[in-house]
mmCIF file of C-alpha atoms in Angstrom:
data_model
loop_
_atom_site.group_PDB
_atom_site.id
_atom_site.type_symbol
_atom_site.label_atom_id
_atom_site.label_comp_id
_atom_site.label_asym_id
_atom_site.label_seq_id
_atom_site.Cartn_x
_atom_site.Cartn_y
_atom_site.Cartn_z
ATOM 1 C CA MET Y 238 -15.601 14.288 6.819
ATOM 2 C CA THR Y 239 -14.411 14.833 10.389
ATOM 3 C CA ALA Y 240 -10.571 14.054 10.554
ATOM 4 C CA ALA Y 241 -10.768 11.397 12.890
ATOM 5 C CA VAL Y 242 -6.143 12.730 13.400
ATOM 6 C CA SER Y 243 -5.176 15.156 12.310
ATOM 7 C CA ILE Y 244 -1.180 15.851 11.944
ATOM 8 C CA ARG Y 245 0.049 19.113 10.689
ATOM 9 C CA GLY Y 246 3.973 20.347 10.457
ATOM 10 C CA VAL Y 247 5.254 17.237 12.678
ATOM 11 C CA THR Y 248 9.158 16.555 12.344
ATOM 12 C CA LYS Y 249 10.626 13.901 14.404
ATOM 13 C CA ARG Y 250 14.634 14.245 14.398
ATOM 14 C CA PHE Y 251 16.505 11.909 16.295
ATOM 15 C CA GLY Y 252 20.104 13.292 18.164
ATOM 16 C CA THR Y 253 20.979 16.572 15.680
ATOM 17 C CA ASP Y 254 21.806 13.918 11.944
ATOM 18 C CA VAL Y 255 18.805 11.806 11.230
ATOM 19 C CA THR Y 256 15.517 13.030 11.084
ATOM 20 C CA ALA Y 257 12.690 11.004 10.520
ATOM 21 C CA VAL Y 258 10.006 12.010 10.273
ATOM 22 C CA ASP Y 259 9.998 15.594 7.776
ATOM 23 C CA ASN Y 260 7.034 18.905 8.013
ATOM 24 C CA VAL Y 261 4.075 16.136 7.767
ATOM 25 C CA THR Y 262 0.881 17.537 7.007
ATOM 26 C CA LEU Y 263 -2.129 15.134 6.723
ATOM 27 C CA ASP Y 264 -6.008 14.591 7.766
ATOM 28 C CA ILE Y 265 -6.740 11.039 7.627
ATOM 29 C CA VAL Y 266 -10.780 10.246 7.496
ATOM 30 C CA ASP Y 267 -12.585 9.100 10.894
ATOM 31 C CA GLY Y 268 -13.707 5.515 9.578
ATOM 32 C CA GLU Y 269 -11.392 4.713 6.401
ATOM 33 C CA PHE Y 270 -8.221 2.126 5.859
ATOM 34 C CA PHE Y 271 -5.593 4.573 5.221
ATOM 35 C CA SER Y 272 -2.074 2.449 4.701
ATOM 36 C CA LEU Y 273 1.642 4.531 5.470
ATOM 37 C CA LEU Y 274 3.224 2.685 2.912
ATOM 38 C CA GLY Y 275 7.321 2.420 1.426
ATOM 39 C CA PRO Y 276 10.726 0.584 2.260
ATOM 40 C CA SER Y 277 12.668 0.422 5.432
ATOM 41 C CA GLY Y 278 14.056 3.726 7.122
ATOM 42 C CA CYS Y 279 11.416 5.817 6.166
ATOM 43 C CA GLY Y 280 9.368 7.177 8.399
ATOM 44 C CA LYS Y 281 6.245 5.707 8.423
ATOM 45 C CA THR Y 282 6.315 3.806 11.854
ATOM 46 C CA THR Y 283 8.111 6.892 14.066
ATOM 47 C CA MET Y 284 5.012 8.252 11.969
ATOM 48 C CA LEU Y 285 2.583 5.595 13.523
ATOM 49 C CA ARG Y 286 4.841 5.752 16.981
ATOM 50 C CA MET Y 287 4.327 9.395 17.876
ATOM 51 C CA ILE Y 288 0.299 9.138 16.527
ATOM 52 C CA ALA Y 289 0.075 6.150 19.321
ATOM 53 C CA GLY Y 290 2.352 8.368 21.544
ATOM 54 C CA LEU Y 291 5.335 6.238 22.085
ATOM 55 C CA GLU Y 292 7.595 8.925 20.688
ATOM 56 C CA PHE Y 293 6.788 12.426 21.206
ATOM 57 C CA PRO Y 294 6.908 14.787 18.141
ATOM 58 C CA THR Y 295 9.413 17.377 18.264
ATOM 59 C CA GLU Y 296 8.044 19.912 15.939
ATOM 60 C CA GLY Y 297 4.866 20.035 15.190
ATOM 61 C CA SER Y 298 0.769 19.714 16.541
ATOM 62 C CA ILE Y 299 -1.457 15.718 16.081
ATOM 63 C CA GLN Y 300 -4.841 15.979 17.053
ATOM 64 C CA ILE Y 301 -7.449 13.187 17.207
ATOM 65 C CA PHE Y 302 -10.218 13.880 16.481
ATOM 66 C CA GLY Y 303 -9.769 17.617 17.524
ATOM 67 C CA GLU Y 304 -8.218 17.264 20.461
ATOM 68 C CA GLU Y 305 -4.441 17.652 20.785
ATOM 69 C CA LEU Y 306 -2.421 14.513 21.354
ATOM 70 C CA ALA Y 307 1.162 15.484 20.551
ATOM 71 C CA LEU Y 308 2.243 15.422 24.143
ATOM 72 C CA ARG Y 309 -0.511 13.137 25.564
ATOM 73 C CA PRO Y 310 1.428 9.984 26.792
ATOM 74 C CA PRO Y 311 -0.148 6.902 25.686
ATOM 75 C CA ASN Y 312 -2.345 6.198 28.137
ATOM 76 C CA LYS Y 313 -4.134 8.121 28.023
ATOM 77 C CA ARG Y 314 -5.235 8.077 24.050
ATOM 78 C CA PRO Y 315 -7.591 6.363 22.695
ATOM 79 C CA VAL Y 316 -5.642 4.282 20.346
ATOM 80 C CA ASN Y 317 -4.236 0.946 20.519
ATOM 81 C CA THR Y 318 -1.754 -0.992 18.588
ATOM 82 C CA VAL Y 319 -1.212 -4.533 16.758
ATOM 83 C CA PHE Y 320 2.107 -5.125 16.197
ATOM 84 C CA GLN Y 321 4.015 -7.759 13.863
ATOM 85 C CA SER Y 322 5.192 -9.364 17.042
ATOM 86 C CA TYR Y 323 1.233 -9.791 18.635
ATOM 87 C CA ALA Y 324 2.963 -10.327 22.301
ATOM 88 C CA LEU Y 325 -0.111 -13.173 23.330
ATOM 89 C CA PHE Y 326 0.184 -15.062 26.639
ATOM 90 C CA PRO Y 327 1.266 -18.353 25.890
ATOM 91 C CA HIS Y 328 -0.656 -19.609 29.487
ATOM 92 C CA MET Y 329 -3.290 -17.474 28.707
ATOM 93 C CA ASN Y 330 -6.370 -18.655 26.431
ATOM 94 C CA VAL Y 331 -7.617 -16.780 23.827
ATOM 95 C CA GLU Y 332 -11.101 -14.548 26.230
ATOM 96 C CA LYS Y 333 -8.131 -14.159 28.878
ATOM 97 C CA ASN Y 334 -5.130 -12.923 26.491
ATOM 98 C CA VAL Y 335 -8.487 -10.858 25.127
ATOM 99 C CA ALA Y 336 -9.176 -9.211 28.465
ATOM 100 C CA PHE Y 337 -6.030 -8.965 30.032
ATOM 101 C CA GLY Y 338 -6.200 -5.252 29.303
ATOM 102 C CA LEU Y 339 -9.643 -4.042 30.482
ATOM 103 C CA GLU Y 340 -8.675 -6.938 34.149
ATOM 104 C CA MET Y 341 -6.717 -4.140 34.449
ATOM 105 C CA ARG Y 342 -8.109 -1.604 34.033
ATOM 106 C CA LYS Y 343 -10.156 -3.273 36.800
ATOM 107 C CA VAL Y 344 -13.454 -2.934 34.483
ATOM 108 C CA ASP Y 345 -16.811 -5.077 36.011
ATOM 109 C CA LYS Y 346 -16.508 -8.316 35.310
ATOM 110 C CA ALA Y 347 -20.030 -8.592 33.336
ATOM 111 C CA VAL Y 348 -18.122 -5.445 30.952
ATOM 112 C CA ILE Y 349 -15.710 -7.742 30.476
ATOM 113 C CA LYS Y 350 -17.192 -10.635 29.913
ATOM 114 C CA GLU Y 351 -19.795 -8.805 27.170
ATOM 115 C CA GLN Y 352 -17.591 -7.145 25.697
ATOM 116 C CA VAL Y 353 -14.509 -9.486 25.855
ATOM 117 C CA ALA Y 354 -17.224 -11.695 23.588
ATOM 118 C CA ASP Y 355 -17.969 -8.393 21.094
ATOM 119 C CA ALA Y 356 -14.597 -8.486 20.391
ATOM 120 C CA ILE Y 357 -13.816 -12.269 19.576
ATOM 121 C CA GLU Y 358 -16.567 -12.441 16.902
ATOM 122 C CA ALA Y 359 -16.073 -9.342 15.126
ATOM 123 C CA VAL Y 360 -12.687 -11.150 14.308
ATOM 124 C CA HIS Y 361 -14.240 -14.751 13.549
ATOM 125 C CA LEU Y 362 -13.190 -16.814 16.615
ATOM 126 C CA LYS Y 363 -15.943 -17.697 18.729
ATOM 127 C CA GLY Y 364 -16.023 -21.051 19.353
ATOM 128 C CA MET Y 365 -12.146 -20.871 20.159
ATOM 129 C CA GLU Y 366 -12.302 -18.893 23.239
ATOM 130 C CA LYS Y 367 -10.425 -22.028 25.715
ATOM 131 C CA ARG Y 368 -7.429 -21.987 23.048
ATOM 132 C CA LYS Y 369 -4.161 -20.645 23.710
ATOM 133 C CA PRO Y 370 -1.786 -19.548 21.391
ATOM 134 C CA SER Y 371 -0.150 -22.492 20.460
ATOM 135 C CA GLN Y 372 -3.648 -24.742 19.916
ATOM 136 C CA LEU Y 373 -3.253 -21.126 16.518
ATOM 137 C CA SER Y 374 -2.088 -20.982 13.366
ATOM 138 C CA GLY Y 375 -0.422 -17.689 12.935
ATOM 139 C CA GLY Y 376 -3.889 -16.242 10.716
ATOM 140 C CA GLN Y 377 -5.963 -16.349 13.797
ATOM 141 C CA GLN Y 378 -2.656 -15.315 16.740
ATOM 142 C CA GLN Y 379 -3.319 -12.590 14.250
ATOM 143 C CA ARG Y 380 -6.563 -11.857 14.853
ATOM 144 C CA VAL Y 381 -6.518 -12.948 18.608
ATOM 145 C CA ALA Y 382 -4.253 -9.298 18.482
ATOM 146 C CA LEU Y 383 -6.716 -7.730 17.137
ATOM 147 C CA ALA Y 384 -9.324 -8.722 19.586
ATOM 148 C CA ARG Y 385 -6.853 -7.788 21.998
ATOM 149 C CA ALA Y 386 -7.100 -4.358 20.816
ATOM 150 C CA LEU Y 387 -10.422 -4.399 19.197
ATOM 151 C CA VAL Y 388 -11.987 -5.240 23.185
ATOM 152 C CA ASN Y 389 -10.660 -1.416 24.085
ATOM 153 C CA ARG Y 390 -12.995 0.531 21.721
ATOM 154 C CA PRO Y 391 -10.089 3.155 20.710
ATOM 155 C CA LYS Y 392 -11.203 5.761 18.440
ATOM 156 C CA VAL Y 393 -8.484 4.788 16.649
ATOM 157 C CA LEU Y 394 -6.428 1.202 15.954
ATOM 158 C CA LEU Y 395 -3.094 1.714 14.458
ATOM 159 C CA LEU Y 396 -0.902 -2.187 12.477
ATOM 160 C CA ASP Y 397 2.370 -1.769 12.417
ATOM 161 C CA GLU Y 398 3.100 -4.753 9.662
ATOM 162 C CA PRO Y 399 0.891 -7.455 11.618
ATOM 163 C CA LEU Y 400 1.032 -9.098 8.888
ATOM 164 C CA GLY Y 401 4.979 -9.195 8.085
ATOM 165 C CA ALA Y 402 5.036 -12.557 10.531
ATOM 166 C CA LEU Y 403 2.501 -14.954 7.675
ATOM 167 C CA ASP Y 404 3.605 -16.033 4.214
ATOM 168 C CA LEU Y 405 2.136 -15.393 1.422
ATOM 169 C CA LYS Y 406 -1.231 -17.175 0.859
ATOM 170 C CA LEU Y 407 -1.829 -16.277 5.177
ATOM 171 C CA ARG Y 408 -0.775 -13.028 4.439
ATOM 172 C CA GLN Y 409 -2.773 -13.087 0.949
ATOM 173 C CA ALA Y 410 -6.291 -14.503 2.941
ATOM 174 C CA MET Y 411 -5.553 -11.900 6.146
ATOM 175 C CA GLN Y 412 -5.112 -8.646 3.864
ATOM 176 C CA ILE Y 413 -9.129 -10.117 2.827
ATOM 177 C CA GLU Y 414 -9.776 -10.536 6.292
ATOM 178 C CA LEU Y 415 -8.601 -7.667 8.322
ATOM 179 C CA LYS Y 416 -9.978 -4.666 5.584
ATOM 180 C CA ASP Y 417 -13.737 -6.832 6.462
ATOM 181 C CA ILE Y 418 -13.254 -6.591 9.608
ATOM 182 C CA GLN Y 419 -12.180 -2.708 9.162
ATOM 183 C CA SER Y 420 -15.227 -2.526 7.691
ATOM 184 C CA GLU Y 421 -17.514 -4.270 9.682
ATOM 185 C CA VAL Y 422 -16.443 -2.322 12.604
ATOM 186 C CA GLY Y 423 -16.154 1.109 11.246
ATOM 187 C CA ILE Y 424 -13.540 2.419 13.641
ATOM 188 C CA THR Y 425 -10.336 3.828 11.525
ATOM 189 C CA PHE Y 426 -7.291 1.706 11.032
ATOM 190 C CA ILE Y 427 -3.668 3.631 10.694
ATOM 191 C CA TYR Y 428 -2.146 0.904 8.979
ATOM 192 C CA VAL Y 429 1.197 1.040 8.678
ATOM 193 C CA THR Y 430 3.334 -1.311 5.105
ATOM 194 C CA HIS Y 431 5.942 -1.356 3.112
ATOM 195 C CA ASP Y 432 4.285 -4.309 1.505
ATOM 196 C CA GLN Y 433 2.132 -2.932 -2.361
ATOM 197 C CA GLU Y 434 0.209 -5.088 -2.598
ATOM 198 C CA GLU Y 435 -1.072 -5.229 1.019
ATOM 199 C CA ALA Y 436 -1.538 -1.091 1.064
ATOM 200 C CA LEU Y 437 -3.614 -0.841 -3.032
ATOM 201 C CA THR Y 438 -5.774 -4.408 -1.579
ATOM 202 C CA MET Y 439 -6.605 -3.255 2.025
ATOM 203 C CA SER Y 440 -6.433 0.734 1.336
ATOM 204 C CA ASN Y 441 -9.084 3.359 1.614
ATOM 205 C CA ARG Y 442 -6.649 5.509 1.153
ATOM 206 C CA ILE Y 443 -2.195 5.757 1.351
ATOM 207 C CA GLY Y 444 -0.177 7.572 1.597
ATOM 208 C CA VAL Y 445 3.572 7.438 0.067
ATOM 209 C CA MET Y 446 6.653 8.245 2.254
ATOM 210 C CA ASN Y 447 10.608 7.798 1.148
ATOM 211 C CA PHE Y 448 13.095 9.856 3.430
ATOM 212 C CA GLY Y 449 10.950 11.047 6.175
ATOM 213 C CA ASN Y 450 8.370 12.867 3.568
ATOM 214 C CA LEU Y 451 5.414 12.205 2.615
ATOM 215 C CA LEU Y 452 5.103 12.081 -0.892
ATOM 216 C CA GLN Y 453 1.402 10.954 -2.356
ATOM 217 C CA VAL Y 454 -1.372 10.929 -0.807
ATOM 218 C CA GLY Y 455 -4.521 9.018 -2.903
ATOM 219 C CA THR Y 456 -6.529 6.634 -3.655
ATOM 220 C CA PRO Y 457 -4.697 3.102 -4.941
ATOM 221 C CA GLU Y 458 -5.996 3.985 -8.275
ATOM 222 C CA GLU Y 459 -4.653 7.998 -7.326
ATOM 223 C CA ILE Y 460 -1.458 6.758 -6.734
ATOM 224 C CA TYR Y 461 -0.887 3.904 -9.398
ATOM 225 C CA GLU Y 462 -2.413 5.310 -11.917
ATOM 226 C CA ARG Y 463 -0.981 8.828 -10.992
ATOM 227 C CA PRO Y 464 1.788 8.876 -10.149
ATOM 228 C CA VAL Y 465 3.151 11.892 -8.380
ATOM 229 C CA ASN Y 466 7.486 10.926 -9.179
ATOM 230 C CA ARG Y 467 9.740 8.624 -9.844
ATOM 231 C CA PHE Y 468 10.144 6.851 -6.616
ATOM 232 C CA VAL Y 469 6.338 6.681 -6.861
ATOM 233 C CA ALA Y 470 6.535 5.243 -10.245
ATOM 234 C CA ASP Y 471 9.089 2.499 -9.256
ATOM 235 C CA PHE Y 472 7.550 1.242 -5.705
ATOM 236 C CA ILE Y 473 3.657 0.935 -6.135
ATOM 237 C CA GLY Y 474 4.348 -1.888 -8.760
ATOM 238 C CA GLU Y 475 6.287 -2.573 -11.980
ATOM 239 C CA THR Y 476 6.680 0.901 -14.292
ATOM 240 C CA ASN Y 477 9.126 0.964 -17.725
ATOM 241 C CA PHE Y 478 11.004 4.455 -18.646
ATOM 242 C CA ILE Y 479 11.021 6.120 -20.694
ATOM 243 C CA ASP Y 480 13.458 9.312 -20.991
ATOM 244 C CA GLY Y 481 12.781 12.504 -23.313
ATOM 245 C CA THR Y 482 11.789 16.190 -23.961
ATOM 246 C CA VAL Y 483 8.274 17.886 -23.755
ATOM 247 C CA ALA Y 484 7.700 18.733 -28.055
ATOM 248 C CA ASP Y 485 6.140 22.091 -28.932
ATOM 249 C CA ASP Y 486 2.713 20.642 -29.623
ATOM 250 C CA GLY Y 487 2.873 18.428 -26.345
ATOM 251 C CA ARG Y 488 3.793 15.186 -26.971
ATOM 252 C CA ILE Y 489 6.783 13.306 -26.430
ATOM 253 C CA ARG Y 490 10.577 12.776 -28.181
ATOM 254 C CA ILE Y 491 11.753 9.295 -27.144
ATOM 255 C CA ALA Y 492 15.597 8.651 -28.091
ATOM 256 C CA GLY Y 493 15.568 7.753 -31.757
ATOM 257 C CA GLY Y 494 13.330 11.266 -32.380
ATOM 258 C CA ALA Y 495 9.026 9.080 -32.178
ATOM 259 C CA LEU Y 496 7.434 10.726 -30.762
ATOM 260 C CA VAL Y 497 4.086 9.869 -28.440
ATOM 261 C CA TYR Y 498 1.562 11.219 -26.315
ATOM 262 C CA ALA Y 499 1.286 10.953 -22.112
ATOM 263 C CA ARG Y 500 -0.028 12.901 -19.879
ATOM 264 C CA GLY Y 501 1.344 15.472 -18.049
ATOM 265 C CA ASP Y 502 1.268 19.489 -17.962
ATOM 266 C CA ALA Y 503 5.491 20.565 -18.924
ATOM 267 C CA PRO Y 504 5.954 22.574 -20.182
ATOM 268 C CA ALA Y 505 7.855 22.453 -24.238
ATOM 269 C CA GLY Y 506 11.467 21.624 -24.149
ATOM 270 C CA ALA Y 507 11.202 20.226 -20.508
ATOM 271 C CA ASP Y 508 12.528 16.784 -19.575
ATOM 272 C CA VAL Y 509 10.902 14.621 -18.563
ATOM 273 C CA THR Y 510 10.930 10.664 -18.198
ATOM 274 C CA LEU Y 511 7.450 7.954 -18.671
ATOM 275 C CA THR Y 512 5.940 6.140 -17.174
ATOM 276 C CA LEU Y 513 4.424 3.345 -18.659
ATOM 277 C CA ARG Y 514 2.765 -0.063 -16.724
ATOM 278 C CA PRO Y 515 3.745 -3.050 -18.582
ATOM 279 C CA GLU Y 516 0.233 -3.863 -18.298
ATOM 280 C CA LYS Y 517 -0.770 -1.126 -20.473
ATOM 281 C CA ILE Y 518 1.524 -2.260 -23.738
ATOM 282 C CA TRP Y 519 -0.137 -4.356 -26.243
ATOM 283 C CA ILE Y 520 2.097 -6.254 -28.636
ATOM 284 C CA HIS Y 521 1.630 -6.957 -32.570
ATOM 285 C CA SER Y 522 3.281 -7.909 -35.380
ATOM 286 C CA ARG Y 523 4.733 -5.657 -37.316
ATOM 287 C CA GLY Y 524 3.327 -4.276 -39.886
ATOM 288 C CA ALA Y 525 -0.511 -5.091 -38.546
ATOM 289 C CA ALA Y 526 -3.381 -3.310 -40.889
ATOM 290 C CA ASP Y 527 -5.410 -3.307 -37.683
ATOM 291 C CA LEU Y 528 -3.984 -1.047 -35.636
ATOM 292 C CA ASP Y 529 -5.990 1.221 -33.685
ATOM 293 C CA PRO Y 530 -3.959 5.312 -34.995
ATOM 294 C CA GLU Y 531 -5.279 6.840 -32.142
ATOM 295 C CA ARG Y 532 -2.802 4.510 -29.615
ATOM 296 C CA ASN Y 533 1.311 5.701 -29.091
ATOM 297 C CA GLN Y 534 2.868 3.409 -31.610
ATOM 298 C CA LEU Y 535 6.919 1.984 -31.410
ATOM 299 C CA PRO Y 536 8.688 -0.969 -33.773
ATOM 300 C CA GLY Y 537 10.410 -3.290 -31.555
ATOM 301 C CA LYS Y 538 11.999 -6.684 -30.513
ATOM 302 C CA ILE Y 539 10.844 -9.498 -28.749
ATOM 303 C CA THR Y 540 14.647 -10.393 -26.773
ATOM 304 C CA ARG Y 541 12.675 -12.179 -23.569
ATOM 305 C CA ARG Y 542 10.049 -14.256 -22.878
ATOM 306 C CA LEU Y 543 9.719 -15.615 -19.941
ATOM 307 C CA TYR Y 544 6.050 -18.269 -18.816
ATOM 308 C CA TYR Y 545 4.178 -16.392 -15.372
ATOM 309 C CA GLY Y 546 1.115 -18.745 -15.582
ATOM 310 C CA GLU Y 547 -1.371 -16.696 -15.109
ATOM 311 C CA SER Y 548 0.849 -14.127 -17.187
ATOM 312 C CA ILE Y 549 3.189 -14.033 -19.992
ATOM 313 C CA TYR Y 550 5.846 -11.412 -19.907
ATOM 314 C CA TYR Y 551 8.333 -10.086 -22.860
ATOM 315 C CA GLU Y 552 10.656 -7.708 -22.990
ATOM 316 C CA ILE Y 553 11.231 -5.463 -26.099
ATOM 317 C CA GLU Y 554 14.119 -3.616 -27.509
ATOM 318 C CA LEU Y 555 12.680 0.035 -29.784
ATOM 319 C CA GLU Y 556 14.599 0.953 -32.506
ATOM 320 C CA ASP Y 557 16.793 3.342 -30.218
ATOM 321 C CA GLY Y 558 17.770 0.098 -27.629
ATOM 322 C CA THR Y 559 15.595 1.317 -25.047
ATOM 323 C CA LEU Y 560 14.479 -1.480 -23.520
ATOM 324 C CA VAL Y 561 10.561 -1.974 -22.096
ATOM 325 C CA ASP Y 562 8.858 -4.435 -19.755
ATOM 326 C CA ALA Y 563 5.408 -5.934 -21.361
ATOM 327 C CA ARG Y 564 3.076 -7.917 -19.193
ATOM 328 C CA HIS Y 565 -0.317 -10.173 -21.028
ATOM 329 C CA GLU Y 566 -3.123 -11.870 -19.420
ATOM 330 C CA ASN Y 567 -2.871 -15.446 -20.054
ATOM 331 C CA ILE Y 568 -5.735 -15.497 -23.038
ATOM 332 C CA PRO Y 569 -5.570 -19.254 -24.520
ATOM 333 C CA SER Y 570 -6.782 -16.210 -27.770
ATOM 334 C CA LEU Y 571 -4.200 -14.230 -27.961
ATOM 335 C CA GLN Y 572 -0.783 -14.586 -30.264
ATOM 336 C CA ARG Y 573 1.749 -16.197 -29.279
ATOM 337 C CA ARG Y 574 4.635 -14.057 -29.552
ATOM 338 C CA ASP Y 575 8.358 -15.492 -29.307
ATOM 339 C CA VAL Y 576 12.046 -14.127 -28.840
ATOM 340 C CA GLY Y 577 13.287 -11.999 -32.330
ATOM 341 C CA ASP Y 578 9.673 -11.468 -33.333
ATOM 342 C CA GLU Y 579 9.490 -8.566 -35.248
ATOM 343 C CA VAL Y 580 6.409 -6.514 -33.594
ATOM 344 C CA THR Y 581 4.720 -3.145 -32.531
ATOM 345 C CA ILE Y 582 3.947 -2.161 -29.043
ATOM 346 C CA THR Y 583 1.217 0.793 -28.790
ATOM 347 C CA PHE Y 584 -0.929 2.110 -25.914
ATOM 348 C CA HIS Y 585 -3.552 4.365 -25.322
ATOM 349 C CA ARG Y 586 -2.681 7.925 -24.593
ATOM 350 C CA GLN Y 587 -3.533 8.318 -21.318
ATOM 351 C CA ALA Y 588 -1.553 4.933 -20.216
ATOM 352 C CA ALA Y 589 1.140 7.245 -19.707
ATOM 353 C CA GLU Y 590 2.513 9.485 -17.215
ATOM 354 C CA ALA Y 591 5.319 12.695 -17.926
ATOM 355 C CA LEU Y 592 7.135 13.029 -15.377
ATOM 356 C CA VAL Y 593 9.351 16.317 -14.782
ATOM 357 C CA SER Y 594 12.574 14.750 -14.111
#
């Protein structure tokens, strides 16, 4: 697989006190939708700006398709950037907004006409060429900004939280549409977001960042199912944390002395934290006779029940006082559980990950 972007040992410092990006090494594959995910201030936007040429690294190398570009200015790079603020010209129609960059480069008019038409069709705005930004919805304006970037035929498209200004329903619809557009045009998208759902929904792979460090790179499934540390597990979706110690037989002894199986390779005696997703927990009546012996089993009591429509959330207090959350789909065939019910929770032996504390 060809690397569209190769980042080697990149560090970015601002002054002597702030290290925004700390020794990041990463390969982004040609044609993939790659997301940089993390909280505000984690370094993801600084990393994107260095790829774009809007910032230069203090140390390290940035190559795009094998060509060293770490110190090359933005207009000399085969990339384009779409920002959260679309920065469309209000007095220009869609066609003129999309053509603006090509006209500034004095591209032949016939070429401009063809490439603008292709870009507008790629973002599904055909028939809206004469509308001005004020006549478009937020999602349509976002697609105009995308077309304006795509019309330059970049090898890599950089997107800095482009859906952040949209309301929830439109943002969710645009997640699907953006991924479809990326698949159709076939170029590399590097997408910066703090929204876990966006990253999980759209990405081929995700890089999770915090405090300037790249903590984990993997597919959405790998990041969600096999987080490498507590921060990644907590940042990606909801999870339970249960402290324990690795026993001699490899099981995890949690507070109160119960032993459970979990994934992980920490040695005997190591302190670990189990991460267990709420949807992987099943709730049974206490003393049920049909419990699967291959699943971990812990007795407890329901202390909270919240109805969300499509799902039901339960808080369960285990016998040692540990609180865990469970979330079930709202399926009529599932037995109703109420606050105060004495229950046994079960979860598969591979459902929990033992992270070294």
